[in-house]
Short mmCIF file of C-alpha atoms in Angstrom, two decimals:
data_model
loop_
_atom_site.label_atom_id
_atom_site.label_comp_id
_atom_site.label_asym_id
_atom_site.label_seq_id
_atom_site.Cartn_x
_atom_site.Cartn_y
_atom_site.Cartn_z
CA MET A 172 38.52 15.92 13.51
CA ARG A 173 35.84 13.38 12.60
CA LEU A 174 34.43 11.17 15.33
CA ARG A 175 34.62 7.51 14.34
CA LEU A 176 32.05 5.05 15.61
CA PRO A 177 33.41 2.01 17.45
CA GLU A 178 33.68 -1.12 15.28
CA GLU A 179 32.50 -4.60 16.21
CA ARG A 180 33.66 -7.85 14.62
CA PRO A 181 31.33 -10.57 15.94
CA THR A 182 32.12 -14.23 15.25
CA GLU A 183 28.45 -14.85 14.39
CA PRO A 184 25.83 -12.51 12.89
CA PRO A 185 23.84 -10.76 15.62
CA ALA A 186 20.19 -11.74 15.94
CA GLY A 187 17.23 -9.38 16.15
CA TYR A 188 13.46 -9.18 15.97
CA LYS A 189 10.99 -7.06 14.02
CA ILE A 190 7.44 -7.12 12.71
CA ALA A 191 6.35 -7.04 9.08
CA HIS A 192 3.50 -7.93 6.76
CA PRO A 193 3.83 -11.04 4.54
CA VAL A 194 3.41 -10.26 0.83
CA LEU A 195 2.91 -12.29 -2.34
CA SER A 196 3.98 -11.15 -5.81
CA GLN A 197 1.23 -10.42 -8.35
CA ASP A 198 2.12 -13.55 -10.36
CA GLY A 199 2.11 -15.70 -7.21
CA ALA A 200 5.70 -16.83 -7.79
CA ARG A 201 7.53 -15.01 -4.96
CA ALA A 202 6.86 -14.36 -1.29
CA GLY A 203 8.48 -11.88 1.05
CA PHE A 204 7.72 -9.13 3.53
CA THR A 205 7.08 -5.41 3.76
CA GLY A 206 7.79 -3.18 6.74
CA VAL A 207 5.27 -1.47 9.00
CA SER A 208 6.82 2.00 8.96
CA LEU A 209 8.94 4.04 6.53
CA GLY A 210 10.44 0.93 4.89
CA GLY A 211 7.02 -0.36 3.95
CA ALA A 212 7.43 1.19 0.51
CA LEU A 213 10.20 -1.30 -0.31
CA PRO A 214 9.16 -4.96 0.07
CA TYR A 215 12.06 -7.34 0.71
CA ALA A 216 12.96 -11.00 0.28
CA VAL A 217 14.05 -13.43 2.98
CA LEU A 218 17.68 -12.68 2.11
CA ASP A 219 18.02 -9.11 0.92
CA GLU A 220 20.05 -5.90 0.95
CA ALA A 221 18.73 -2.60 2.25
CA ARG A 222 18.21 0.35 -0.08
CA CYS A 223 17.73 3.98 0.82
CA VAL A 224 14.00 4.61 0.91
CA TYR A 225 14.65 8.23 -0.16
CA GLY A 226 16.33 7.09 -3.39
CA ARG A 227 19.75 8.43 -2.46
CA ARG A 228 22.78 6.63 -3.85
CA HIS A 229 24.66 6.08 -0.61
CA ARG A 230 25.03 2.64 0.88
CA ALA A 231 22.79 1.74 3.80
CA PRO A 232 23.05 2.27 6.70
CA HIS A 233 24.32 5.81 6.29
CA ARG A 234 25.17 7.74 9.44
CA ARG A 235 23.41 10.89 8.21
CA CYS A 236 20.27 9.08 7.04
CA ASP A 237 17.76 6.73 8.66
CA CYS A 238 17.90 4.19 5.82
CA GLY A 239 18.63 0.49 6.31
CA PHE A 240 16.84 -2.43 7.86
CA HIS A 241 15.79 -1.98 11.50
CA CYS A 242 15.29 -4.51 14.28
CA VAL A 243 15.24 -4.65 18.07
CA HIS A 244 17.31 -6.81 20.41
CA GLU A 245 14.45 -8.47 22.31
CA SER A 246 11.50 -10.40 20.94
CA ALA A 247 9.23 -9.04 23.70
CA VAL A 248 9.77 -5.49 22.42
CA ALA A 249 8.79 -6.49 18.87
CA GLU A 250 5.80 -8.49 20.12
CA ALA A 251 4.55 -5.43 22.02
CA MET A 252 4.24 -3.59 18.70
CA LEU A 253 1.68 -6.22 17.59
CA CYS A 254 -0.73 -4.93 20.22
CA THR A 255 -1.43 -1.71 18.34
CA ALA A 256 -4.48 -1.65 16.04
CA GLU A 257 -2.52 -0.85 12.88
CA HIS A 258 -0.08 -3.72 13.43
CA ARG A 259 -2.42 -6.52 14.53
CA ALA A 260 -2.14 -8.28 11.15
CA ALA A 261 1.68 -8.21 11.09
CA VAL A 262 3.89 -11.22 11.87
CA LEU A 263 6.90 -11.51 14.19
CA LEU A 264 10.24 -12.06 12.44
CA GLU A 265 13.53 -13.33 13.81
CA VAL A 266 16.39 -12.05 11.67
CA SER A 267 20.16 -12.35 11.31
CA VAL A 268 21.91 -8.95 11.04
CA LEU A 269 24.38 -9.13 8.14
CA GLY A 270 26.91 -6.66 6.74
CA ALA A 271 27.60 -3.25 8.26
CA TYR A 272 25.38 -2.21 11.14
CA ILE A 273 24.91 0.60 13.64
CA ARG A 274 24.02 -0.50 17.15
CA PHE A 275 21.53 1.46 19.22
CA GLU A 276 20.30 0.98 22.76
CA ARG A 277 17.28 -1.03 21.67
CA GLY A 278 18.34 -2.48 18.35
CA PHE A 279 20.26 -2.28 15.06
CA ARG A 280 20.12 -0.39 11.76
CA TYR A 281 21.94 -2.46 9.20
CA ALA A 282 22.81 -3.24 5.56
CA ARG A 283 21.64 -6.81 4.91
CA GLN A 284 19.48 -9.37 6.64
CA ARG A 285 18.28 -12.96 6.53
CA VAL A 286 14.82 -13.66 7.90
CA ARG A 287 15.21 -16.87 9.88
CA SER A 288 11.66 -17.42 11.06
CA ALA A 289 8.20 -15.90 10.96
CA THR A 290 5.55 -16.39 13.64
CA VAL A 291 1.98 -15.85 12.45
CA GLY A 292 -0.65 -14.72 14.92
CA PRO A 293 -4.24 -16.01 15.12
CA CYS A 294 -6.95 -15.44 12.54
CA GLY A 295 -9.20 -12.44 13.11
CA CYS A 296 -11.82 -14.83 14.50
CA GLY A 297 -9.36 -16.05 17.14
CA ALA A 298 -8.63 -19.50 15.67
CA VAL A 299 -5.11 -20.75 14.96
CA ALA A 300 -3.99 -19.67 11.48
CA ALA A 301 -3.93 -22.35 8.80
CA ALA A 302 -3.00 -20.02 5.92
CA LEU A 303 -1.97 -16.57 4.85
CA ALA A 304 -4.78 -14.97 2.82
CA ASP A 305 -5.26 -11.78 0.80
CA ALA A 306 -5.54 -8.95 3.34
CA GLY A 307 -7.30 -6.61 0.93
CA TRP A 308 -4.42 -4.18 0.42
CA GLY A 309 -0.88 -4.21 -0.92
CA ARG A 310 2.00 -2.46 -2.67
CA PRO A 311 2.56 -2.16 -6.43
CA GLY A 312 3.07 -5.71 -7.64
CA ARG A 313 2.59 -7.22 -4.15
CA ARG A 314 -0.51 -8.46 -2.31
CA ALA A 315 -0.39 -8.19 1.47
CA LEU A 316 -1.35 -11.35 3.32
CA SER A 317 -2.74 -11.90 6.80
CA ALA A 318 -3.45 -14.87 9.07
CA ALA A 319 -6.59 -16.85 8.33
CA CYS A 320 -8.13 -20.07 9.58
CA ALA A 321 -9.64 -22.55 7.10
CA GLY A 322 -13.15 -21.24 7.71
CA CYS A 323 -12.24 -17.62 7.06
CA VAL A 324 -10.11 -18.19 3.93
CA ARG A 325 -13.14 -19.00 1.70
CA GLY A 326 -12.60 -17.67 -1.83
CA ARG A 327 -9.66 -15.37 -1.14
CA THR A 328 -6.21 -15.85 -2.65
CA SER A 329 -4.29 -17.78 0.02
CA LEU A 330 -1.24 -19.89 0.75
CA SER A 331 -0.68 -22.51 3.41
CA LEU A 332 2.14 -21.63 5.77
CA ALA A 333 4.27 -24.32 4.11
CA SER A 334 3.64 -22.90 0.63
CA PHE A 335 4.59 -19.41 1.80
CA ALA A 336 7.83 -20.78 3.29
CA ARG A 337 8.61 -22.61 0.04
CA LEU A 338 8.04 -19.53 -2.14
CA ALA A 339 10.05 -17.33 0.23
CA GLY A 340 12.95 -19.82 0.16
CA GLU A 341 16.29 -19.57 1.96
CA GLY A 342 15.23 -22.08 4.61
CA LEU A 343 12.59 -19.78 6.13
CA ARG A 344 10.71 -21.36 9.06
CA VAL A 345 7.07 -20.40 9.55
CA ARG A 346 4.80 -21.24 12.44
CA ALA A 347 1.39 -20.19 13.69
CA THR A 348 1.01 -19.16 17.30
CA GLY A 349 0.00 -22.38 19.03
CA GLY A 350 0.76 -24.43 15.92
CA PRO A 351 3.69 -26.55 14.65
CA VAL A 352 6.79 -25.19 12.89
CA VAL A 353 6.64 -25.37 9.11
CA ALA A 354 9.98 -25.37 7.25
CA THR A 355 11.16 -25.77 3.67
CA THR A 356 14.15 -27.85 4.81
CA GLY A 357 15.12 -29.69 7.94
CA PRO A 358 12.78 -30.93 10.66
CA GLY A 359 9.19 -29.76 10.74
CA VAL A 360 5.88 -30.36 8.97
CA SER A 361 6.26 -31.22 5.29
CA GLU A 362 4.48 -29.09 2.70
CA PRO A 363 2.10 -31.90 1.55
CA ALA A 364 1.11 -32.56 5.16
CA ALA A 365 0.45 -28.88 5.77
CA GLU A 366 -1.60 -28.59 2.56
CA ALA A 367 -3.60 -31.68 3.56
CA ALA A 368 -4.27 -30.20 7.00
CA LEU A 369 -5.53 -26.98 5.41
CA LEU A 370 -7.80 -28.89 3.02
CA GLN A 371 -9.12 -31.05 5.84
CA ALA A 372 -9.85 -27.97 7.94
CA ARG A 373 -11.72 -26.39 5.04
CA LEU A 374 -13.71 -29.61 4.56
CA ASP A 375 -14.60 -29.72 8.27
CA TRP A 376 -15.84 -26.14 8.09
CA PHE A 377 -18.01 -26.80 5.01
CA GLN A 378 -19.44 -29.94 6.60
CA GLY A 379 -20.33 -27.91 9.68
CA GLN A 380 -22.11 -25.35 7.51
CA LEU A 381 -24.04 -28.09 5.68
CA ALA A 382 -25.04 -29.66 9.01
CA ARG A 383 -26.42 -26.33 10.23
CA LEU A 384 -28.44 -25.92 7.03
CA HIS A 385 -29.79 -29.44 7.33
CA ASP A 386 -30.85 -28.89 10.94
CA ARG A 387 -32.54 -25.63 9.96
CA ASP A 388 -34.47 -27.36 7.14
CA SER A 389 -35.50 -30.18 9.46
CA GLN A 390 -36.86 -27.76 12.04
CA GLY A 391 -38.70 -25.80 9.37
#
């Protein structure tokens, strides 16, 4: 006699939270995310379907495998993962759990998901992030991105938060901790305004550098 798991039929998709690294395709045309654990080998889009990371042909989530998307019920639990050294550059995602799922005490393992929002932490220097810049590592065909302020972007490949949201699509909302929400549709900061803010911040940083050089030359 096989034990059947209880079935749920919610009226709305359950919500969950997870952390991930933003990624940009090699040609710069698509944006998405990659996981911080086993699923990191399979980058995913904002709206995507889980695949078995072991290459098996069963549909995720399979009861006898640990494949599928994973998330936790509470944002505080996901945020706590950002405290570890290896996850400091990750972002916090709010997701909708779609399709079949298996419920656990602390979260879900499930078949499909929609990333609703991404919260980007501060730049490594402590300033509020103005962009997502090349983090110096990646997956085949994908560059990993991390939070950067205008002063720390410099010559690296980078996207404003609005540009990342636009490339990711599906109405993704992106915000920096302590900053405004940036969305592709609906209320929020428009992409031109966000790009202008990033350019202005870069200009302010360069002007500050020039002022320091001028003061140094004057004193010399």
